mmCIF file of C-alpha atoms in Angstrom:
data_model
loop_
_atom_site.group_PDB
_atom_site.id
_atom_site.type_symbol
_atom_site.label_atom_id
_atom_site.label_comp_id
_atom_site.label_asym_id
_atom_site.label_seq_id
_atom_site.Cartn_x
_atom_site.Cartn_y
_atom_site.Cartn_z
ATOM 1 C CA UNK A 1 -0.594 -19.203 2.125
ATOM 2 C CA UNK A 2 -1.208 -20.134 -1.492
ATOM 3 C CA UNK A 3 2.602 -19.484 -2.364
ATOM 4 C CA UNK A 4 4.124 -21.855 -4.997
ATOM 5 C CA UNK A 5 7.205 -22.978 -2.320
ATOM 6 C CA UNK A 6 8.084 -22.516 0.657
ATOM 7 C CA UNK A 7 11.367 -20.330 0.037
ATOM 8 C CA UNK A 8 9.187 -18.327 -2.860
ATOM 9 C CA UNK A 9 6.402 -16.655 -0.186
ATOM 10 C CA UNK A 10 4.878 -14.793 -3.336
ATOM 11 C CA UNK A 11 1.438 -15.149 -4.261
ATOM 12 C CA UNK A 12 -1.605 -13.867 -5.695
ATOM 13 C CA UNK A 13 -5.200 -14.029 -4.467
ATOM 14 C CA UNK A 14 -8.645 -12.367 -5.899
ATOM 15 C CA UNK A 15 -11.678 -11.465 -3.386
ATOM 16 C CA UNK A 16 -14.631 -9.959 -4.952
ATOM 17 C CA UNK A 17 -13.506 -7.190 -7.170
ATOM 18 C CA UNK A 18 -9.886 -6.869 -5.492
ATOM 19 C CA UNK A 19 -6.814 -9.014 -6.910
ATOM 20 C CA UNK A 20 -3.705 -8.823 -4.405
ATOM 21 C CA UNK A 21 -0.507 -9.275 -5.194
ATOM 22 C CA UNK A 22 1.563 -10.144 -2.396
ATOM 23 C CA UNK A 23 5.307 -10.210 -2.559
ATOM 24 C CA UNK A 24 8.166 -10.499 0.075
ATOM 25 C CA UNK A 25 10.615 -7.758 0.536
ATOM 26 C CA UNK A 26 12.695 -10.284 2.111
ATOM 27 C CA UNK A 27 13.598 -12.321 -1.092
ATOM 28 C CA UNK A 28 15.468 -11.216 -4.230
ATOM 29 C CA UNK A 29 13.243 -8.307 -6.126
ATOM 30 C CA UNK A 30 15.333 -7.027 -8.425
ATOM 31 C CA UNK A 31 14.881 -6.498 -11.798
ATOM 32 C CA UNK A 32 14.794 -9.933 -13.870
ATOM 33 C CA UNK A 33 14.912 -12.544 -10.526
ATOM 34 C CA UNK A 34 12.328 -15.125 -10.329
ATOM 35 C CA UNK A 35 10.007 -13.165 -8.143
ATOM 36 C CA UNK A 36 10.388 -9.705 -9.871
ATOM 37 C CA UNK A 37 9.537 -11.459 -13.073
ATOM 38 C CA UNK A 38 6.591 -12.876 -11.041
ATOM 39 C CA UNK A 39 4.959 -9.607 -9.552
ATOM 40 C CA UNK A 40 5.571 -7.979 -13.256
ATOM 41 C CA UNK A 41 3.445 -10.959 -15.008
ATOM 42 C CA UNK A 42 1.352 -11.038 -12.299
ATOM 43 C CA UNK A 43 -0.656 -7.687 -12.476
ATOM 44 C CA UNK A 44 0.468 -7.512 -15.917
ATOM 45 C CA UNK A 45 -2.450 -10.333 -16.053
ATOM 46 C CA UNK A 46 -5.441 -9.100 -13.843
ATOM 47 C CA UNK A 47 -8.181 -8.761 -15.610
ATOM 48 C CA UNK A 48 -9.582 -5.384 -14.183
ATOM 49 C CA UNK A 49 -13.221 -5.780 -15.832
ATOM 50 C CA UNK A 50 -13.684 -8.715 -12.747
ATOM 51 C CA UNK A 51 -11.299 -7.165 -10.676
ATOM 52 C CA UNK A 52 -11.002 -3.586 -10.799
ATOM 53 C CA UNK A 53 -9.523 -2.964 -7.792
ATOM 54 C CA UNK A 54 -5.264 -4.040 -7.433
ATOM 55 C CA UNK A 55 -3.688 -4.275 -4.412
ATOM 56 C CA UNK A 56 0.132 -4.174 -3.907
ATOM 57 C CA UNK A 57 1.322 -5.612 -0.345
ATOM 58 C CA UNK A 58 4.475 -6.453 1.209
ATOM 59 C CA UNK A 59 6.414 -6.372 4.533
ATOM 60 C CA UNK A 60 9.046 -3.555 4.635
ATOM 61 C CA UNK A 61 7.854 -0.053 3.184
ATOM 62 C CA UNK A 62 8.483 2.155 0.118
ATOM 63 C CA UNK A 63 6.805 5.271 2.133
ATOM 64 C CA UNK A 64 6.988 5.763 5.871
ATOM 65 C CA UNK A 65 8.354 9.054 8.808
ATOM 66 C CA UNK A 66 9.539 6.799 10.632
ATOM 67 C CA UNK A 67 13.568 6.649 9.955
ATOM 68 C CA UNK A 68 14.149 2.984 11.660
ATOM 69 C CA UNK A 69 18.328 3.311 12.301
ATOM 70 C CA UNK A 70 21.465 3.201 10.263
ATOM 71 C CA UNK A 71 21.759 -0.183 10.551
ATOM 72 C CA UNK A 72 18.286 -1.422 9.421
ATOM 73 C CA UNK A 73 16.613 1.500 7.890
ATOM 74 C CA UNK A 74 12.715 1.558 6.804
ATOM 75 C CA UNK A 75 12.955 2.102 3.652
ATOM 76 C CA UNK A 76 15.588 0.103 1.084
ATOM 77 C CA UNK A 77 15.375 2.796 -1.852
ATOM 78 C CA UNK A 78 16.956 0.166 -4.538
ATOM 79 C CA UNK A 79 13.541 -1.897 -3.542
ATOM 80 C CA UNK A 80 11.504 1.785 -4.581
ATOM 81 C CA UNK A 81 14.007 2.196 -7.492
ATOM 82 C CA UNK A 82 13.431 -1.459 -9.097
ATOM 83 C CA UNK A 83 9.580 -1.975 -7.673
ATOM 84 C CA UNK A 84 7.907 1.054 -7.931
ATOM 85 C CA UNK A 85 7.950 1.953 -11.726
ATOM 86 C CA UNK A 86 5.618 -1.597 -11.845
ATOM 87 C CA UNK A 87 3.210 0.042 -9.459
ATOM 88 C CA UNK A 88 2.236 2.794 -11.522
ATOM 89 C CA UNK A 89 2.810 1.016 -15.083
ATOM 90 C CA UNK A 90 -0.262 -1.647 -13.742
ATOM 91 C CA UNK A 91 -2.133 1.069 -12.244
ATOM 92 C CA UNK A 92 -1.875 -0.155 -9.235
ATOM 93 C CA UNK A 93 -4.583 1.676 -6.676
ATOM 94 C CA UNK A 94 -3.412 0.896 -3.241
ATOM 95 C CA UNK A 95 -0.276 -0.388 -1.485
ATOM 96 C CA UNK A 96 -0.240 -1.799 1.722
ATOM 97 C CA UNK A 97 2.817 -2.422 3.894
ATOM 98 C CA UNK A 98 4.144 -3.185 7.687
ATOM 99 C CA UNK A 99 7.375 -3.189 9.459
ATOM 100 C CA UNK A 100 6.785 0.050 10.284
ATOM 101 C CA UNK A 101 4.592 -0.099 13.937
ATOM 102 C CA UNK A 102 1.901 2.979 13.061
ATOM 103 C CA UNK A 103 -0.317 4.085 10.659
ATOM 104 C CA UNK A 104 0.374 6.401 7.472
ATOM 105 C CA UNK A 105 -1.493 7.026 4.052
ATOM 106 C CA UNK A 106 0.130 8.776 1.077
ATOM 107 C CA UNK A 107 -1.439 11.209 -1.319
ATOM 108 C CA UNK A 108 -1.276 9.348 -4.502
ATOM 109 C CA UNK A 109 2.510 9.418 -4.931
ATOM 110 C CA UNK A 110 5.010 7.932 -7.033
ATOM 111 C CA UNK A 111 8.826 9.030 -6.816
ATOM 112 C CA UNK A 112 8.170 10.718 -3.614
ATOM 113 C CA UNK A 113 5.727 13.269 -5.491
ATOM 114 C CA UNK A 114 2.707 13.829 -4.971
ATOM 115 C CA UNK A 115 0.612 13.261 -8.572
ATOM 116 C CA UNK A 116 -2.684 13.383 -7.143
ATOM 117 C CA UNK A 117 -4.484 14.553 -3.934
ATOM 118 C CA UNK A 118 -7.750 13.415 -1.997
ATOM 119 C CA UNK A 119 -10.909 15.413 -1.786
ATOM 120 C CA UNK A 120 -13.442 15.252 0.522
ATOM 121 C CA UNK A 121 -16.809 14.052 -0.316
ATOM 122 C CA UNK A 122 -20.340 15.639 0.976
ATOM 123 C CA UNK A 123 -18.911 13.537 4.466
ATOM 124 C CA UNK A 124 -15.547 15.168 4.271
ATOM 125 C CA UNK A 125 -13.938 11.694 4.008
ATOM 126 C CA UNK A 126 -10.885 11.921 1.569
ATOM 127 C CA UNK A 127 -11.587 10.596 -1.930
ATOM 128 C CA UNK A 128 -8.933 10.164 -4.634
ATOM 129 C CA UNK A 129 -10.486 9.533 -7.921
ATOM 130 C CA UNK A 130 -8.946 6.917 -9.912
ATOM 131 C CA UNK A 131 -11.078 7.685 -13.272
ATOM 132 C CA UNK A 132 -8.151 9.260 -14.358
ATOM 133 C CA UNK A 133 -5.171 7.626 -12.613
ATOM 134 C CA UNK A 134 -2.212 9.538 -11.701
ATOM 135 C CA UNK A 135 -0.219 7.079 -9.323
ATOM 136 C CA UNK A 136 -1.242 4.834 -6.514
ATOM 137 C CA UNK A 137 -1.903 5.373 -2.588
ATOM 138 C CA UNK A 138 0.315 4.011 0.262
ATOM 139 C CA UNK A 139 -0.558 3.132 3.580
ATOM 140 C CA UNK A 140 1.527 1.622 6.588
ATOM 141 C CA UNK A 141 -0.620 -0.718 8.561
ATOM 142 C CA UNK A 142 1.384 -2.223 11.318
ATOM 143 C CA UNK A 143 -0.249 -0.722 13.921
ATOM 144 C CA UNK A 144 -1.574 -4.238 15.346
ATOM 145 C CA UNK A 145 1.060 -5.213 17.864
ATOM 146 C CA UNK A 146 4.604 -4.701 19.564
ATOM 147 C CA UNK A 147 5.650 -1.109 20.494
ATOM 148 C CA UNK A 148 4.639 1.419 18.305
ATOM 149 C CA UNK A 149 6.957 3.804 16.532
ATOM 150 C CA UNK A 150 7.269 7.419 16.171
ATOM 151 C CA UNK A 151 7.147 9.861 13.626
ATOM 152 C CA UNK A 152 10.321 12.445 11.936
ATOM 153 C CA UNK A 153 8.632 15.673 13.481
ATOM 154 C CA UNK A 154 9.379 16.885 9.965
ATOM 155 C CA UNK A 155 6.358 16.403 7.789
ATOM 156 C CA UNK A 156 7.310 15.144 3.914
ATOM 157 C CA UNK A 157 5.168 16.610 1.363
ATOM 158 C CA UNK A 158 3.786 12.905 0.639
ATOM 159 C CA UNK A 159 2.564 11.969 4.055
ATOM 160 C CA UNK A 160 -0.979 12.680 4.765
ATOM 161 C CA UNK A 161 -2.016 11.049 7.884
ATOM 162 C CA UNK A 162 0.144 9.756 10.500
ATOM 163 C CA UNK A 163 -1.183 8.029 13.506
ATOM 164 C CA UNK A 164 0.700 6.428 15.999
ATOM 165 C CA UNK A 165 -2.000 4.390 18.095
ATOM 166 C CA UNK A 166 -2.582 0.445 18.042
ATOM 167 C CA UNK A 167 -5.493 -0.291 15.396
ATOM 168 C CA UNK A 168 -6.416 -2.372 12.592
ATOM 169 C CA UNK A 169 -7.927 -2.070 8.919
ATOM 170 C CA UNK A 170 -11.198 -2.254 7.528
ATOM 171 C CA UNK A 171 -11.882 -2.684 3.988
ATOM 172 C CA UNK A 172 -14.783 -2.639 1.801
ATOM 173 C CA UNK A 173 -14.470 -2.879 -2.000
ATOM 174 C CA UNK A 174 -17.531 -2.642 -4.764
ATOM 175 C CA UNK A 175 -16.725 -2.156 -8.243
ATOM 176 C CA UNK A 176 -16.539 1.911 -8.265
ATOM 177 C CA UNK A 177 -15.578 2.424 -4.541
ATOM 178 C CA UNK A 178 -12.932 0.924 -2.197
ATOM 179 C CA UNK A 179 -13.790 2.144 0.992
ATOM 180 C CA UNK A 180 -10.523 1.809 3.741
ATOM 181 C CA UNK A 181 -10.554 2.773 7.703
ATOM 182 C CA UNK A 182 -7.981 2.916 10.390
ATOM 183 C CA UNK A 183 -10.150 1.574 13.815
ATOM 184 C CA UNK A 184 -8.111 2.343 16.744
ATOM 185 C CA UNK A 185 -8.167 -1.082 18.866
ATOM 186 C CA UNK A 186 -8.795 0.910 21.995
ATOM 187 C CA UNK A 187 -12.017 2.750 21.217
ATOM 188 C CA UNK A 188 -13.366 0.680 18.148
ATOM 189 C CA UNK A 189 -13.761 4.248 16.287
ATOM 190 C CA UNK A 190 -12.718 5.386 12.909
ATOM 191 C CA UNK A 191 -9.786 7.704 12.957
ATOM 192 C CA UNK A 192 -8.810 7.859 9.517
ATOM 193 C CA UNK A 193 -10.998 7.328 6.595
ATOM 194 C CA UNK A 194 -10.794 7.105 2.963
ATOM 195 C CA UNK A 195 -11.889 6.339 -0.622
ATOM 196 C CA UNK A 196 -10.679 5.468 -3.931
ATOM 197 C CA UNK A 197 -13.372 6.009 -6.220
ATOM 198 C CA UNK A 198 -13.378 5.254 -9.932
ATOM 199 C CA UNK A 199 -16.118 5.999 -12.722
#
């Protein structure tokens, strides 16, 4: 991958009108270390008249049901303490992470509340309109291999769609629509859809 050294797995890459900023939850993130310092300069820099569209990725989650254990829980809250506030101060529109073995998409949520919610289009797919941003959208995406996980049969407010089923992504971005599915591996169909639009 295009990172700048082999112990500093951070990097930036632009496809059509989407600039993603990938960072690893495994290094130091905190607030002034090289790589925090990075991400902040980073999207602090996109140009979002080429690229509209910013996405956020990364291996362990800010947003999941699924507990993990007390040893190795899913979610390291001084990562969403330090990290998050950067999210929403670039606007970012969608964040993408793993670790988690499922499938799970956010309203458009930042400090665990809900700031925005979809509606559905003439096609009743979900569409959150970023015209007027309010925070960004999280999805897990590691439903590709290894066992899958479960979900806390106690719903947060947050969570929209969980889906526990081996799958993969599909993305299509234009400048005023990014256009995201969930294809479960087994029958090739569309189980979750959704948009971010923006005027």
């Amino acid at each position: 991958m295009p990172a700048v050294a082999k112990d500093k797995p951070w990097y930036s890459i632009e496809q059509g009108s989407v600039h993603f900023t990938v960072i690893s939850t495994e290094h130091i993130w905190t607030p002034n270390s090289e790589q925090y310092t990075w991400m902040k300069k980073d999207m602090a820099a996109v140009d979002r008249s080429r690229t509209p569209w910013l996405i956020f990725t990364g291996h362990r989650p800010m947003y999941t049901s699924s507990g993990g254990n007390i040893v190795q829980p899913n979610v390291d809250y001084t990562f969403v303490h330090s990290v998050e506030p950067l999210l929403l101060a670039n606007k970012v529109d969608l964040v993408l992470f793993g670790h988690v073995h499922n499938y799970e998409r956010t309203c458009a949520v930042y400090k665990r509340q809900c700031k925005a919610m979809p509606k559905k289009d003439e096609n009743g797919i979900d569409t959150y309109d970023n015209t007027n941003y309010s925070a960004p959208v999280h999805a897990v995406i590691g439903m590709a291999g290894f066992s899958l996980d479960g979900f806390s049969p106690i719903a947060n407010a947050w969570s929209l769609i969980r889906i526990s089923k081996y799958g993969y992504t599909k993305m299509h971005a234009m400048k005023k629509e990014l256009k995201v599915e969930f294809v479960n591996a087994d029958t090739r169909k569309a189980e979750d859809s959704f948009r971010i639009t923006k005027s």
